[in-house]
mmCIF file of C-alpha atoms in Angstrom:
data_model
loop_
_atom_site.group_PDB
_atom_site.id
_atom_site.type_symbol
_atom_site.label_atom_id
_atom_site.label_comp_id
_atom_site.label_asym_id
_atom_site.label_seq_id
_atom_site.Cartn_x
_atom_site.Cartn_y
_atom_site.Cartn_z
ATOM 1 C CA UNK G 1 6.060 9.804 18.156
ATOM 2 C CA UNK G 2 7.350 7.408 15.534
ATOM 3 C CA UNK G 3 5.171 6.733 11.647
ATOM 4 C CA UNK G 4 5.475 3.415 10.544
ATOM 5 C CA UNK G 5 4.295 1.674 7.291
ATOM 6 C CA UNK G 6 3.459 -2.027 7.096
ATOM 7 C CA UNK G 7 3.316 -3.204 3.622
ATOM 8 C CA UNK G 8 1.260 -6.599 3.511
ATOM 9 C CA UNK G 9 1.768 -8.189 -0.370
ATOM 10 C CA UNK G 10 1.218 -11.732 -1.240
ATOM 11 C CA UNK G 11 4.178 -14.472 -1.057
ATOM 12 C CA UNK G 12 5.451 -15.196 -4.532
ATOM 13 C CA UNK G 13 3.430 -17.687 -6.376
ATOM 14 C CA UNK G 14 -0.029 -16.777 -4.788
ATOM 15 C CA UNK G 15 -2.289 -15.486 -6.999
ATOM 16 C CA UNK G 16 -3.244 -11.632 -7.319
ATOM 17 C CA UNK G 17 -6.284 -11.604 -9.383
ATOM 18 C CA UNK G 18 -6.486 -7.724 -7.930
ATOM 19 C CA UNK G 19 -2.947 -7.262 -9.677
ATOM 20 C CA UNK G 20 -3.901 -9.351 -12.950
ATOM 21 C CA UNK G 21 -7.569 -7.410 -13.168
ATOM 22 C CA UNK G 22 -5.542 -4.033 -13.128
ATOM 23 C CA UNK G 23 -3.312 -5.257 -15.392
ATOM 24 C CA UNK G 24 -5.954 -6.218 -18.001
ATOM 25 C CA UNK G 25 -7.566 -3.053 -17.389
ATOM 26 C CA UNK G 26 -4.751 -0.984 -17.893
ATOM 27 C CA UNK G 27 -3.826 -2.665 -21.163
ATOM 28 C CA UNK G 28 -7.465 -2.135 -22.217
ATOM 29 C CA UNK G 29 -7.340 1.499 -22.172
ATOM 30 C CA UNK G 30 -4.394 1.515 -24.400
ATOM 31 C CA UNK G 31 -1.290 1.510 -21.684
ATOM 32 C CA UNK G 32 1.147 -0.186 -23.313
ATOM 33 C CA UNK G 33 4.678 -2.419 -22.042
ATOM 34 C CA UNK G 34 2.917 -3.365 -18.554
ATOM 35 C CA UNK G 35 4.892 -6.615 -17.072
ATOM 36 C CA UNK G 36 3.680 -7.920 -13.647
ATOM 37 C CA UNK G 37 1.096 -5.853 -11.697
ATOM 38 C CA UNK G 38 1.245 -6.145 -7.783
ATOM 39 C CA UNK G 39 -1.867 -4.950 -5.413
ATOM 40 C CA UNK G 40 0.128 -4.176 -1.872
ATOM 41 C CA UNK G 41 -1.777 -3.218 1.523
ATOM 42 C CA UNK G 42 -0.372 -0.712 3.088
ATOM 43 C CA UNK G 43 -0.894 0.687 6.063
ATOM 44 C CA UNK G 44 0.354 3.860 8.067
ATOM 45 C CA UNK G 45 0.003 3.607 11.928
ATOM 46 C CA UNK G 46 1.586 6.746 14.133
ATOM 47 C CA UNK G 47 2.855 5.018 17.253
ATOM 48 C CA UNK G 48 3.589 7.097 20.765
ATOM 49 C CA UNK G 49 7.230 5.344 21.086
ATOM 50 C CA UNK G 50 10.669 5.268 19.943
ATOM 51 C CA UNK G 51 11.185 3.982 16.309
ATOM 52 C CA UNK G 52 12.857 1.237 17.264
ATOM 53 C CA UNK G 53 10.218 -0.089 19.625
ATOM 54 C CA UNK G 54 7.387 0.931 17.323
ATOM 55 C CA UNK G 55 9.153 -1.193 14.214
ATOM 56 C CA UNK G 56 8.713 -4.287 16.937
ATOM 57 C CA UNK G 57 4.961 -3.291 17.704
ATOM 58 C CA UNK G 58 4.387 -2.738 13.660
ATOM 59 C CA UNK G 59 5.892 -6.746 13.058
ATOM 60 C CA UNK G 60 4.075 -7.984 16.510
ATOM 61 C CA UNK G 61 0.799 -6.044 14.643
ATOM 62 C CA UNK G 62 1.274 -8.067 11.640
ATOM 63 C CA UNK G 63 2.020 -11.228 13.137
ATOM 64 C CA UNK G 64 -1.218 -10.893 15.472
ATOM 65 C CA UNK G 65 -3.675 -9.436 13.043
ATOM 66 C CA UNK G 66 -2.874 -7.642 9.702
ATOM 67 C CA UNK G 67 -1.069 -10.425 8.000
ATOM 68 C CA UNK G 68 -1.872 -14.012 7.018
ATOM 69 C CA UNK G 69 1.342 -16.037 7.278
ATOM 70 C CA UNK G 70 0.863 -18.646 5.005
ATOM 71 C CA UNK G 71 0.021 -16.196 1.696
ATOM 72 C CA UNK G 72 0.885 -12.848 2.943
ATOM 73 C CA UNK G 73 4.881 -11.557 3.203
ATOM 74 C CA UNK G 74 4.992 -8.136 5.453
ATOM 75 C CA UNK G 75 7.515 -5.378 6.108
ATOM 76 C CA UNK G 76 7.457 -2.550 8.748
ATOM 77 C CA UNK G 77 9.715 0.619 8.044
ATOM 78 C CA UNK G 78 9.969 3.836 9.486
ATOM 79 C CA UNK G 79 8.153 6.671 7.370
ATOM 80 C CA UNK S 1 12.612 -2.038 -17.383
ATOM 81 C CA UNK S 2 11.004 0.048 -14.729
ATOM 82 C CA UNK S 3 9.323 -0.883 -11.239
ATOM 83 C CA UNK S 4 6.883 2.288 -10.287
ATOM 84 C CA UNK S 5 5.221 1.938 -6.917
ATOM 85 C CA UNK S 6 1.814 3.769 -6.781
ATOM 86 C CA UNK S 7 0.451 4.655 -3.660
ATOM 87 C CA UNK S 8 -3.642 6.057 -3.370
ATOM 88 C CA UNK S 9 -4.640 7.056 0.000
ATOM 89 C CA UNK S 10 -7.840 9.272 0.923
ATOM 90 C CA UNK S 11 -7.663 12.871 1.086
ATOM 91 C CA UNK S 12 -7.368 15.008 4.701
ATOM 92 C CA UNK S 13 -11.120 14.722 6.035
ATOM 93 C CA UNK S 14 -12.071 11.668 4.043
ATOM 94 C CA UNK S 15 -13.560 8.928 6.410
ATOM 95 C CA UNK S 16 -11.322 5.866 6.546
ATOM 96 C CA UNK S 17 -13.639 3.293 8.172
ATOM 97 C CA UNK S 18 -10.758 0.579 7.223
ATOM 98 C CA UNK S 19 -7.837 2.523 9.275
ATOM 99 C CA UNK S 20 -10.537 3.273 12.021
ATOM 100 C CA UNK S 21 -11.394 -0.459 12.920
ATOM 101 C CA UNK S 22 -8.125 -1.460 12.626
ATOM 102 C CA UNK S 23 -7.092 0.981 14.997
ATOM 103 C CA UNK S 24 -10.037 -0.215 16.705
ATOM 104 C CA UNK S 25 -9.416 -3.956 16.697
ATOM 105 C CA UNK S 26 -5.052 -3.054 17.689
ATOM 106 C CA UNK S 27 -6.171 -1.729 20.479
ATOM 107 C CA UNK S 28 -8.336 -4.432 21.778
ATOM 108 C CA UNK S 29 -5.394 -6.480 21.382
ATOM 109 C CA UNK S 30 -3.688 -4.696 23.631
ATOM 110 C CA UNK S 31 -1.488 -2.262 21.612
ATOM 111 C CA UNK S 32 -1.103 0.528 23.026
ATOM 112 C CA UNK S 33 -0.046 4.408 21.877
ATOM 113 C CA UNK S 34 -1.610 4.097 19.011
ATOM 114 C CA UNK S 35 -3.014 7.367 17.219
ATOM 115 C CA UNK S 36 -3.636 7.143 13.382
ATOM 116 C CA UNK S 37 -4.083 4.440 11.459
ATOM 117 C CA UNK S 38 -4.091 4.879 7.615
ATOM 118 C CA UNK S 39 -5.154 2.327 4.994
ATOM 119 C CA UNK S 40 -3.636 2.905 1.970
ATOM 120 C CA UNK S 41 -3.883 1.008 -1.594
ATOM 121 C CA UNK S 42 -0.351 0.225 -3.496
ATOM 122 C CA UNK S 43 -0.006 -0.860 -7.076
ATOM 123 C CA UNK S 44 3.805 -1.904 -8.193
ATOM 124 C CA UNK S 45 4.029 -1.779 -11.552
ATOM 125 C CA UNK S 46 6.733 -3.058 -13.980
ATOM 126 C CA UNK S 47 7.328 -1.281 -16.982
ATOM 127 C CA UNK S 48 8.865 -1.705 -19.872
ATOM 128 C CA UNK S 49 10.366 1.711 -20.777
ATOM 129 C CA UNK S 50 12.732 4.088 -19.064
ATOM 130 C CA UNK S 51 12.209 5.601 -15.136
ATOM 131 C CA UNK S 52 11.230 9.437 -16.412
ATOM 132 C CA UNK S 53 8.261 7.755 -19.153
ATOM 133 C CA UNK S 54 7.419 5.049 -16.197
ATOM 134 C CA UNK S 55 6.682 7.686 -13.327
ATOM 135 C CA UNK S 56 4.666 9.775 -15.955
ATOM 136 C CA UNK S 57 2.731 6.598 -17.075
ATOM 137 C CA UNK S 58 1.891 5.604 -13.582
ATOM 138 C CA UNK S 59 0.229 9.362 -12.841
ATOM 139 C CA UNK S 60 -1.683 8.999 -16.085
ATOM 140 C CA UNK S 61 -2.771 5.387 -14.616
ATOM 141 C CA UNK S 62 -3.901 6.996 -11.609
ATOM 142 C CA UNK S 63 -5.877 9.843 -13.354
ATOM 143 C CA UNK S 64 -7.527 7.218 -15.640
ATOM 144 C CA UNK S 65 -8.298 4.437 -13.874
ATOM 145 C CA UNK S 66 -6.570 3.862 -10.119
ATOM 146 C CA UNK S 67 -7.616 7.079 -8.098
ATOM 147 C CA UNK S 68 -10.566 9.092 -7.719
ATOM 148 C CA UNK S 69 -9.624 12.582 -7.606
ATOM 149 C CA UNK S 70 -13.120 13.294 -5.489
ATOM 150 C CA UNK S 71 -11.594 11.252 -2.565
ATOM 151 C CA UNK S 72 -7.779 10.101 -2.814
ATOM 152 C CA UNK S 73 -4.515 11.801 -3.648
ATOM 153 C CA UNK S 74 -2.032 9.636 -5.759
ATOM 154 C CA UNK S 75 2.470 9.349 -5.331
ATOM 155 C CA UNK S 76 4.379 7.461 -8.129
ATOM 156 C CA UNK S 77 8.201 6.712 -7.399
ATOM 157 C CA UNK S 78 10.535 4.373 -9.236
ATOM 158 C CA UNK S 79 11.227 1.427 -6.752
#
């Protein structure tokens, strides 16, 4: 049984109004020294395989459904 | 200059429709050996102060504004 995490976050130079909202927010209620703000999905997917096989499945997962290539950048570790 | 990650995912016995029908939808694809599937929100955050002040600004983010204690648990670690 091998844990994976697929992070999904935007490609650099898309815009994250999700990230920019929080950031406004945060700097609303006083937080102070805030440079960029990044909203990331993440998800965590137990696999019944080897972690080497279920790091193929996580990018395969990705490529086939959780990600859109042309905005979205993914990575799939082991947890 | 500090880069926090913040991770919010639902508490044990918190329904996770998102996790569910993408576990749901993997499998229709034809993955197989797949048992949980989490969905889980991630913030990174830069900061401009040192790593000790930036983890302990990120948990006061979370108690203020990212997480709701009701329903989701909150991690911060320097990236």
């Amino acid at each position: 049984m091998a844990v994976i995490e697929i992070k999904i976050e935007l490609k650099k130079g898309v815009a994250d109004p999700e990230g920019k909202n929080t950031k406004k927010t945060l700097e609303a209620l006083g937080f102070e020294g805030i440079g960029e703000v990044k909203a990331i999905k993440t998800f965590v997917v137990e696999l019944d395989m080897p972690e080497d096989k279920a790091v193929a499945a996580g990018e395969e997962m990705c490529r086939k459904l959780l990600a859109n290539p042309v905005i979205q950048n993914y990575s799939v570790t082991v947890r």
